[in-house]
Amino acid sequence: MAYMKASTRCEVCKGITYAKLGGPHALVDSGDSASSSGSQAGKVSLDDASRSLPSRDASISPPATFPSDGSINTTTESLDGLQEALFQTLLRARAPKTYYTIGSYNYLEKSAQAGCDVCQNILQGLMQRATNTKYLDQLKAIKTVKIHLDEEDNLLVQCETEDGFLKFNDLEANIIKLHDLEDVTDLAHEKSQSLTSTGAEVKGKAPRSTHDNRMLIAKNWLMGCLQNHPKCTQKSGELPTLPTRVLDVGPIDQEAPLKSQLLMSNGRRSNYLTLSHCWGGSVHTLALSGGNLGKMLAGINDSQMPKTFRDAIMITRQLGQRYLWIDSLCIIQPMAGDNEDWRKEGVKMGDIYQNSLCTIAASSASNSAGGCLFGNPGSGTANRPCLLFPEPVERDVSGFKSMILNQKAVWSPVLIPSHPSWLNVVENAPLSQRAWVFQERILPPRILHCSLQGFFWECTKSRASEFEPHGCPKDWEYRDREIGDSRWRRLVEQYAQKNLTFENDRLAALAGLAQTIQNIVGDMYLFGHWQSSLLKSLLWFRVETPGTPLPIDKRTIAPSWSWASMPGEIKFTPLDTDDYPSRDLEKYVFKASIEEVSEDHLKIRGRLRIGGEEMPPIFLIRWTADEYWTGYLPGISKDLGQLGAIGRCDPDHPSPSANNTGNSSPRPSDRDSIHLIVDGEANPDFAGSPMCFLQILSSANNELALAEARHEGLVLIPVADEPFRGRFRRVGFFRSKMWELFDDDHMENAWTVI
């Protein structure tokens, strides 16, 4: 370790010791402190130093040198004699569980920018969780940053505001995993430079790029995809036709102009980029209208545009492209009842995104003022690994937990800059939560996600980030532009989780994607379903979202059999090996068929069982997404309300969320009952209507896994309480393991579902 140099530290971090962090293991006593603290140890008495130990549960304050004005003073000197002696003495005591105070967030940020290695890594640990601009406001509200070392060799970072502690996944501390020096690759060793001066990496990890080469990385991603990914490139080989209107950001070979110009393309062919962004309500003020069309055709000063648009224009120029399409600037927005241009151009949006060279996604911005390029906290710092303590720590590792964790008696903990997760940054960004931009994630061949963390890349063959520019190996699924039955069902499940300001837009926000698919495959699109796979996709059910009440069953935008008829998250029952949980096609057979399809109803032929005195017990159940994905069947272990034998829809009945059976008799066997998942709270208009069970599929054999059902189908109620007229509306989904639930005595007919 002789080649190692001291870390660059601010005056606060210079005083960090193992015991001050609440180190949980006592140092192995190796004799007098003078032998272990160096030649300077004689300058202080160990007894005097021991009197400086903090009391249990005390919060250690920064040393007296902490600058009250927030200014930063860095040093590369090692600890002086007094600090060395105190350091060794503190290690011999069984350290109290304390938090060491770094200072305010303002101090942490300034110290990181001034070069303190410890502050840089703590700041980066906080910043890697940033997915939206609101998080930055939370960081700036931090009054005190404290750190603590736990028994599992994690550094805990606690951030206190006036309103309490900042939460990290429901925890009151951010967890930073420490690495031992022996497990760290010193990339600078061969050049005889220090670990902290040029950086190091955990084996297999690439060092983080700097802000200056960000656009170069993006260009390399784009060129690499164009040259090496045939599936991402247009099959025709021709340049795409430009949308009706595009922004001309200026000639590629000339100095960047100060303004852009709205251009009527008139069928011109060229590559172009698109922007995907959140409008942000009233914040969004610049939009194309019939009144300003002439002015925009003459030119738009970049300074007049919101930050998101300005940044997108800059990225377009730096990627070597001339044309950019922004929906609000290239489509005349519906104002004062003038919807003609929107009706004509809105249906083309799917094709516009699909044919673009790349989409710029303003992922972290909640509105058009948010931007695509961020000078985020820590972005100007050269984050690099550093030793947490100036000398190796000797500690007692004879305990059981230490042996389980394989902790070392002589330990040199290293802080390593953490890499933001691709999935966390992209999937949890504000842009990804909006239903209207869902199709903008599916259709483009390439997406450049612009986040607070930097650039993230996505195409059909790879995912990458500035931190892992050659690809993110932990991401297991890439974007698939081929959309079949199973793929569509998964897309709908994802889409149903997104946010809509107006629920009536539930189908409209997906129309562009549907139109593009329809143009390719020629199938008929029916209220979120495809005619060729309609019977399969009827088997959907609501997924419970904790804290969100069930909506009243009032359907206006789609027929009751469509998943789009009700708000909220939904899942489809698994039907093939590509679904999760997977299901073999040989395990089930369809017992129903579609006889007629129209815009307002379906006619389904199958067996119908009408609720009555001889019905088995019916239990209302709810699935959360976690329960469904783990194969957990709540009907087995938790009762959410028994409807009883009659099986009538009654709004006065105990709520499905009531944790009771509604019956004092013992709970019937899971194989002797029906599990019902309702689409919504019972509408009072349906009171007293008998529930009817339409069989859609059945198990092909007698062998069932724990979470599998023998029968699955739709729960219907008659439109006019006259089942034999054959007109029904859907109110839920059912599953049952009862083999005899349906037999030849139950009516098989063609039933109309509206």
PDB file of N, CA and C in Angstrom, residues 580-640:
ATOM      1  N   TYR A 580     -46.017 -13.995 -17.726  1.00  0.00           N
ATOM      2  CA  TYR A 580     -45.539 -14.298 -16.379  1.00  0.00           C
ATOM      3  C   TYR A 580     -46.685 -14.143 -15.390  1.00  0.00           C
ATOM      4  N   PRO A 581     -46.954 -15.178 -14.564  1.00  0.00           N
ATOM      5  CA  PRO A 581     -46.342 -16.500 -14.594  1.00  0.00           C
ATOM      6  C   PRO A 581     -46.605 -17.205 -15.931  1.00  0.00           C
ATOM      7  N   SER A 582     -45.638 -18.010 -16.375  1.00  0.00           N
ATOM      8  CA  SER A 582     -45.773 -18.677 -17.672  1.00  0.00           C
ATOM      9  C   SER A 582     -46.823 -19.784 -17.598  1.00  0.00           C
ATOM     10  N   ARG A 583     -47.350 -20.136 -18.768  1.00  0.00           N
ATOM     11  CA  ARG A 583     -48.395 -21.163 -18.824  1.00  0.00           C
ATOM     12  C   ARG A 583     -48.284 -21.905 -20.148  1.00  0.00           C
ATOM     13  N   ASP A 584     -48.200 -23.200 -20.103  1.00  0.00           N
ATOM     14  CA  ASP A 584     -48.102 -24.000 -21.318  1.00  0.00           C
ATOM     15  C   ASP A 584     -49.442 -24.037 -22.036  1.00  0.00           C
ATOM     16  N   LEU A 585     -49.391 -23.937 -23.362  1.00  0.00           N
ATOM     17  CA  LEU A 585     -50.616 -23.951 -24.153  1.00  0.00           C
ATOM     18  C   LEU A 585     -51.372 -25.257 -24.005  1.00  0.00           C
ATOM     19  N   GLU A 586     -50.642 -26.333 -23.695  1.00  0.00           N
ATOM     20  CA  GLU A 586     -51.284 -27.639 -23.588  1.00  0.00           C
ATOM     21  C   GLU A 586     -52.090 -27.800 -22.304  1.00  0.00           C
ATOM     22  N   LYS A 587     -51.979 -26.842 -21.385  1.00  0.00           N
ATOM     23  CA  LYS A 587     -52.614 -27.006 -20.083  1.00  0.00           C
ATOM     24  C   LYS A 587     -54.081 -26.563 -20.053  1.00  0.00           C
ATOM     25  N   TYR A 588     -54.539 -25.908 -21.096  1.00  0.00           N
ATOM     26  CA  TYR A 588     -55.912 -25.415 -21.058  1.00  0.00           C
ATOM     27  C   TYR A 588     -56.527 -25.480 -22.451  1.00  0.00           C
ATOM     28  N   VAL A 589     -57.856 -25.430 -22.465  1.00  0.00           N
ATOM     29  CA  VAL A 589     -58.597 -25.380 -23.726  1.00  0.00           C
ATOM     30  C   VAL A 589     -59.668 -24.303 -23.600  1.00  0.00           C
ATOM     31  N   PHE A 590     -59.947 -23.628 -24.707  1.00  0.00           N
ATOM     32  CA  PHE A 590     -61.008 -22.623 -24.702  1.00  0.00           C
ATOM     33  C   PHE A 590     -62.357 -23.319 -24.850  1.00  0.00           C
ATOM     34  N   LYS A 591     -63.305 -22.912 -24.017  1.00  0.00           N
ATOM     35  CA  LYS A 591     -64.641 -23.474 -24.023  1.00  0.00           C
ATOM     36  C   LYS A 591     -65.668 -22.514 -24.621  1.00  0.00           C
ATOM     37  N   ALA A 592     -65.202 -21.385 -25.107  1.00  0.00           N
ATOM     38  CA  ALA A 592     -66.103 -20.387 -25.695  1.00  0.00           C
ATOM     39  C   ALA A 592     -65.529 -19.932 -27.024  1.00  0.00           C
ATOM     40  N   SER A 593     -66.331 -19.237 -27.782  1.00  0.00           N
ATOM     41  CA  SER A 593     -65.889 -18.726 -29.079  1.00  0.00           C
ATOM     42  C   SER A 593     -66.622 -17.421 -29.374  1.00  0.00           C
ATOM     43  N   ILE A 594     -65.979 -16.566 -30.184  1.00  0.00           N
ATOM     44  CA  ILE A 594     -66.589 -15.304 -30.595  1.00  0.00           C
ATOM     45  C   ILE A 594     -67.392 -15.545 -31.866  1.00  0.00           C
ATOM     46  N   GLU A 595     -68.684 -15.240 -31.816  1.00  0.00           N
ATOM     47  CA  GLU A 595     -69.536 -15.434 -32.988  1.00  0.00           C
ATOM     48  C   GLU A 595     -69.769 -14.149 -33.772  1.00  0.00           C
ATOM     49  N   GLU A 596     -69.749 -13.023 -33.072  1.00  0.00           N
ATOM     50  CA  GLU A 596     -70.057 -11.769 -33.753  1.00  0.00           C
ATOM     51  C   GLU A 596     -69.359 -10.620 -33.036  1.00  0.00           C
ATOM     52  N   VAL A 597     -68.812  -9.712 -33.820  1.00  0.00           N
ATOM     53  CA  VAL A 597     -68.141  -8.541 -33.265  1.00  0.00           C
ATOM     54  C   VAL A 597     -68.705  -7.297 -33.934  1.00  0.00           C
ATOM     55  N   SER A 598     -69.103  -6.319 -33.126  1.00  0.00           N
ATOM     56  CA  SER A 598     -69.532  -5.032 -33.663  1.00  0.00           C
ATOM     57  C   SER A 598     -68.965  -3.948 -32.772  1.00  0.00           C
ATOM     58  N   GLU A 599     -69.218  -2.701 -33.110  1.00  0.00           N
ATOM     59  CA  GLU A 599     -68.655  -1.594 -32.353  1.00  0.00           C
ATOM     60  C   GLU A 599     -69.250  -1.474 -30.960  1.00  0.00           C
ATOM     61  N   ASP A 600     -70.424  -2.027 -30.736  1.00  0.00           N
ATOM     62  CA  ASP A 600     -71.052  -1.835 -29.436  1.00  0.00           C
ATOM     63  C   ASP A 600     -71.314  -3.126 -28.666  1.00  0.00           C
ATOM     64  N   HIS A 601     -71.041  -4.274 -29.244  1.00  0.00           N
ATOM     65  CA  HIS A 601     -71.278  -5.512 -28.494  1.00  0.00           C
ATOM     66  C   HIS A 601     -70.486  -6.681 -29.080  1.00  0.00           C
ATOM     67  N   LEU A 602     -70.382  -7.713 -28.247  1.00  0.00           N
ATOM     68  CA  LEU A 602     -69.820  -8.999 -28.669  1.00  0.00           C
ATOM     69  C   LEU A 602     -70.893 -10.063 -28.497  1.00  0.00           C
ATOM     70  N   LYS A 603     -70.823 -11.081 -29.335  1.00  0.00           N
ATOM     71  CA  LYS A 603     -71.682 -12.242 -29.145  1.00  0.00           C
ATOM     72  C   LYS A 603     -70.749 -13.429 -28.913  1.00  0.00           C
ATOM     73  N   ILE A 604     -70.815 -13.982 -27.682  1.00  0.00           N
ATOM     74  CA  ILE A 604     -69.927 -15.057 -27.264  1.00  0.00           C
ATOM     75  C   ILE A 604     -70.746 -16.318 -27.052  1.00  0.00           C
ATOM     76  N   ARG A 605     -70.318 -17.400 -27.679  1.00  0.00           N
ATOM     77  CA  ARG A 605     -70.980 -18.688 -27.474  1.00  0.00           C
ATOM     78  C   ARG A 605     -70.224 -19.461 -26.405  1.00  0.00           C
ATOM     79  N   GLY A 606     -70.960 -19.875 -25.356  1.00  0.00           N
ATOM     80  CA  GLY A 606     -70.338 -20.628 -24.282  1.00  0.00           C
ATOM     81  C   GLY A 606     -71.350 -21.028 -23.238  1.00  0.00           C
ATOM     82  N   ARG A 607     -70.865 -21.718 -22.194  1.00  0.00           N
ATOM     83  CA  ARG A 607     -71.742 -22.169 -21.114  1.00  0.00           C
ATOM     84  C   ARG A 607     -71.876 -21.083 -20.068  1.00  0.00           C
ATOM     85  N   LEU A 608     -73.115 -20.869 -19.637  1.00  0.00           N
ATOM     86  CA  LEU A 608     -73.425 -19.826 -18.660  1.00  0.00           C
ATOM     87  C   LEU A 608     -74.084 -20.458 -17.447  1.00  0.00           C
ATOM     88  N   ARG A 609     -73.544 -20.158 -16.279  1.00  0.00           N
ATOM     89  CA  ARG A 609     -74.162 -20.628 -15.039  1.00  0.00           C
ATOM     90  C   ARG A 609     -74.736 -19.418 -14.304  1.00  0.00           C
ATOM     91  N   ILE A 610     -76.035 -19.459 -14.033  1.00  0.00           N
ATOM     92  CA  ILE A 610     -76.734 -18.342 -13.405  1.00  0.00           C
ATOM     93  C   ILE A 610     -76.770 -18.556 -11.899  1.00  0.00           C
ATOM     94  N   GLY A 611     -76.453 -17.477 -11.144  1.00  0.00           N
ATOM     95  CA  GLY A 611     -76.452 -17.561  -9.694  1.00  0.00           C
ATOM     96  C   GLY A 611     -77.784 -18.003  -9.151  1.00  0.00           C
ATOM     97  N   GLY A 612     -77.733 -18.849  -8.135  1.00  0.00           N
ATOM     98  CA  GLY A 612     -78.959 -19.354  -7.534  1.00  0.00           C
ATOM     99  C   GLY A 612     -78.662 -20.066  -6.234  1.00  0.00           C
ATOM    100  N   GLU A 613     -79.664 -20.723  -5.693  1.00  0.00           N
ATOM    101  CA  GLU A 613     -79.522 -21.379  -4.400  1.00  0.00           C
ATOM    102  C   GLU A 613     -78.470 -22.472  -4.407  1.00  0.00           C
ATOM    103  N   GLU A 614     -78.235 -23.093  -5.543  1.00  0.00           N
ATOM    104  CA  GLU A 614     -77.307 -24.227  -5.594  1.00  0.00           C
ATOM    105  C   GLU A 614     -75.878 -23.807  -5.933  1.00  0.00           C
ATOM    106  N   MET A 615     -75.603 -22.521  -5.959  1.00  0.00           N
ATOM    107  CA  MET A 615     -74.257 -22.051  -6.263  1.00  0.00           C
ATOM    108  C   MET A 615     -73.304 -22.346  -5.111  1.00  0.00           C
ATOM    109  N   PRO A 616     -72.068 -22.679  -5.402  1.00  0.00           N
ATOM    110  CA  PRO A 616     -71.071 -22.841  -4.341  1.00  0.00           C
ATOM    111  C   PRO A 616     -70.725 -21.485  -3.738  1.00  0.00           C
ATOM    112  N   PRO A 617     -70.045 -21.463  -2.596  1.00  0.00           N
ATOM    113  CA  PRO A 617     -69.652 -20.176  -1.989  1.00  0.00           C
ATOM    114  C   PRO A 617     -68.793 -19.356  -2.950  1.00  0.00           C
ATOM    115  N   ILE A 618     -69.027 -18.052  -2.929  1.00  0.00           N
ATOM    116  CA  ILE A 618     -68.284 -17.133  -3.796  1.00  0.00           C
ATOM    117  C   ILE A 618     -67.513 -16.159  -2.916  1.00  0.00           C
ATOM    118  N   PHE A 619     -66.216 -16.073  -3.134  1.00  0.00           N
ATOM    119  CA  PHE A 619     -65.376 -15.202  -2.324  1.00  0.00           C
ATOM    120  C   PHE A 619     -64.800 -14.080  -3.172  1.00  0.00           C
ATOM    121  N   LEU A 620     -64.965 -12.853  -2.672  1.00  0.00           N
ATOM    122  CA  LEU A 620     -64.344 -11.696  -3.312  1.00  0.00           C
ATOM    123  C   LEU A 620     -62.866 -11.654  -2.922  1.00  0.00           C
ATOM    124  N   ILE A 621     -62.008 -11.522  -3.895  1.00  0.00           N
ATOM    125  CA  ILE A 621     -60.580 -11.414  -3.609  1.00  0.00           C
ATOM    126  C   ILE A 621     -60.019 -10.220  -4.363  1.00  0.00           C
ATOM    127  N   ARG A 622     -58.865  -9.783  -3.916  1.00  0.00           N
ATOM    128  CA  ARG A 622     -58.117  -8.745  -4.620  1.00  0.00           C
ATOM    129  C   ARG A 622     -56.661  -9.172  -4.695  1.00  0.00           C
ATOM    130  N   TRP A 623     -56.055  -8.870  -5.803  1.00  0.00           N
ATOM    131  CA  TRP A 623     -54.630  -9.103  -5.994  1.00  0.00           C
ATOM    132  C   TRP A 623     -53.918  -7.766  -6.056  1.00  0.00           C
ATOM    133  N   THR A 624     -52.802  -7.644  -5.348  1.00  0.00           N
ATOM    134  CA  THR A 624     -51.883  -6.559  -5.641  1.00  0.00           C
ATOM    135  C   THR A 624     -50.948  -7.047  -6.736  1.00  0.00           C
ATOM    136  N   ALA A 625     -50.195  -6.129  -7.342  1.00  0.00           N
ATOM    137  CA  ALA A 625     -49.271  -6.519  -8.397  1.00  0.00           C
ATOM    138  C   ALA A 625     -48.222  -7.486  -7.867  1.00  0.00           C
ATOM    139  N   ASP A 626     -47.726  -7.242  -6.635  1.00  0.00           N
ATOM    140  CA  ASP A 626     -46.707  -8.122  -6.061  1.00  0.00           C
ATOM    141  C   ASP A 626     -47.263  -9.520  -5.835  1.00  0.00           C
ATOM    142  N   GLU A 627     -48.492  -9.605  -5.354  1.00  0.00           N
ATOM    143  CA  GLU A 627     -49.100 -10.913  -5.114  1.00  0.00           C
ATOM    144  C   GLU A 627     -49.258 -11.679  -6.414  1.00  0.00           C
ATOM    145  N   TYR A 628     -49.651 -10.982  -7.459  1.00  0.00           N
ATOM    146  CA  TYR A 628     -49.849 -11.659  -8.733  1.00  0.00           C
ATOM    147  C   TYR A 628     -48.528 -12.143  -9.313  1.00  0.00           C
ATOM    148  N   TRP A 629     -47.518 -11.280  -9.282  1.00  0.00           N
ATOM    149  CA  TRP A 629     -46.244 -11.650  -9.900  1.00  0.00           C
ATOM    150  C   TRP A 629     -45.520 -12.739  -9.134  1.00  0.00           C
ATOM    151  N   THR A 630     -45.780 -12.876  -7.847  1.00  0.00           N
ATOM    152  CA  THR A 630     -45.139 -13.941  -7.076  1.00  0.00           C
ATOM    153  C   THR A 630     -45.990 -15.201  -7.025  1.00  0.00           C
ATOM    154  N   GLY A 631     -47.117 -15.215  -7.730  1.00  0.00           N
ATOM    155  CA  GLY A 631     -47.954 -16.403  -7.764  1.00  0.00           C
ATOM    156  C   GLY A 631     -48.774 -16.607  -6.514  1.00  0.00           C
ATOM    157  N   TYR A 632     -48.900 -15.557  -5.691  1.00  0.00           N
ATOM    158  CA  TYR A 632     -49.651 -15.658  -4.441  1.00  0.00           C
ATOM    159  C   TYR A 632     -51.139 -15.539  -4.716  1.00  0.00           C
ATOM    160  N   LEU A 633     -51.917 -16.456  -4.193  1.00  0.00           N
ATOM    161  CA  LEU A 633     -53.364 -16.451  -4.400  1.00  0.00           C
ATOM    162  C   LEU A 633     -54.053 -16.028  -3.106  1.00  0.00           C
ATOM    163  N   PRO A 634     -54.495 -14.780  -3.005  1.00  0.00           N
ATOM    164  CA  PRO A 634     -55.067 -14.320  -1.736  1.00  0.00           C
ATOM    165  C   PRO A 634     -56.308 -15.076  -1.333  1.00  0.00           C
ATOM    166  N   GLY A 635     -57.044 -15.661  -2.298  1.00  0.00           N
ATOM    167  CA  GLY A 635     -58.246 -16.406  -1.947  1.00  0.00           C
ATOM    168  C   GLY A 635     -57.956 -17.617  -1.087  1.00  0.00           C
ATOM    169  N   ILE A 636     -56.699 -18.069  -1.073  1.00  0.00           N
ATOM    170  CA  ILE A 636     -56.352 -19.243  -0.285  1.00  0.00           C
ATOM    171  C   ILE A 636     -56.172 -18.879   1.181  1.00  0.00           C
ATOM    172  N   SER A 637     -55.509 -17.745   1.435  1.00  0.00           N
ATOM    173  CA  SER A 637     -55.098 -17.467   2.801  1.00  0.00           C
ATOM    174  C   SER A 637     -55.723 -16.229   3.416  1.00  0.00           C
ATOM    175  N   LYS A 638     -56.412 -15.408   2.645  1.00  0.00           N
ATOM    176  CA  LYS A 638     -57.071 -14.268   3.274  1.00  0.00           C
ATOM    177  C   LYS A 638     -58.458 -14.064   2.668  1.00  0.00           C
ATOM    178  N   ASP A 639     -59.443 -13.960   3.539  1.00  0.00           N
ATOM    179  CA  ASP A 639     -60.819 -13.798   3.096  1.00  0.00           C
ATOM    180  C   ASP A 639     -61.127 -12.311   2.951  1.00  0.00           C
ATOM    181  N   LEU A 640     -61.710 -11.946   1.854  1.00  0.00           N
ATOM    182  CA  LEU A 640     -62.050 -10.546   1.636  1.00  0.00           C
ATOM    183  C   LEU A 640     -63.548 -10.372   1.419  1.00  0.00           C
TER     184      LEU A 640
END
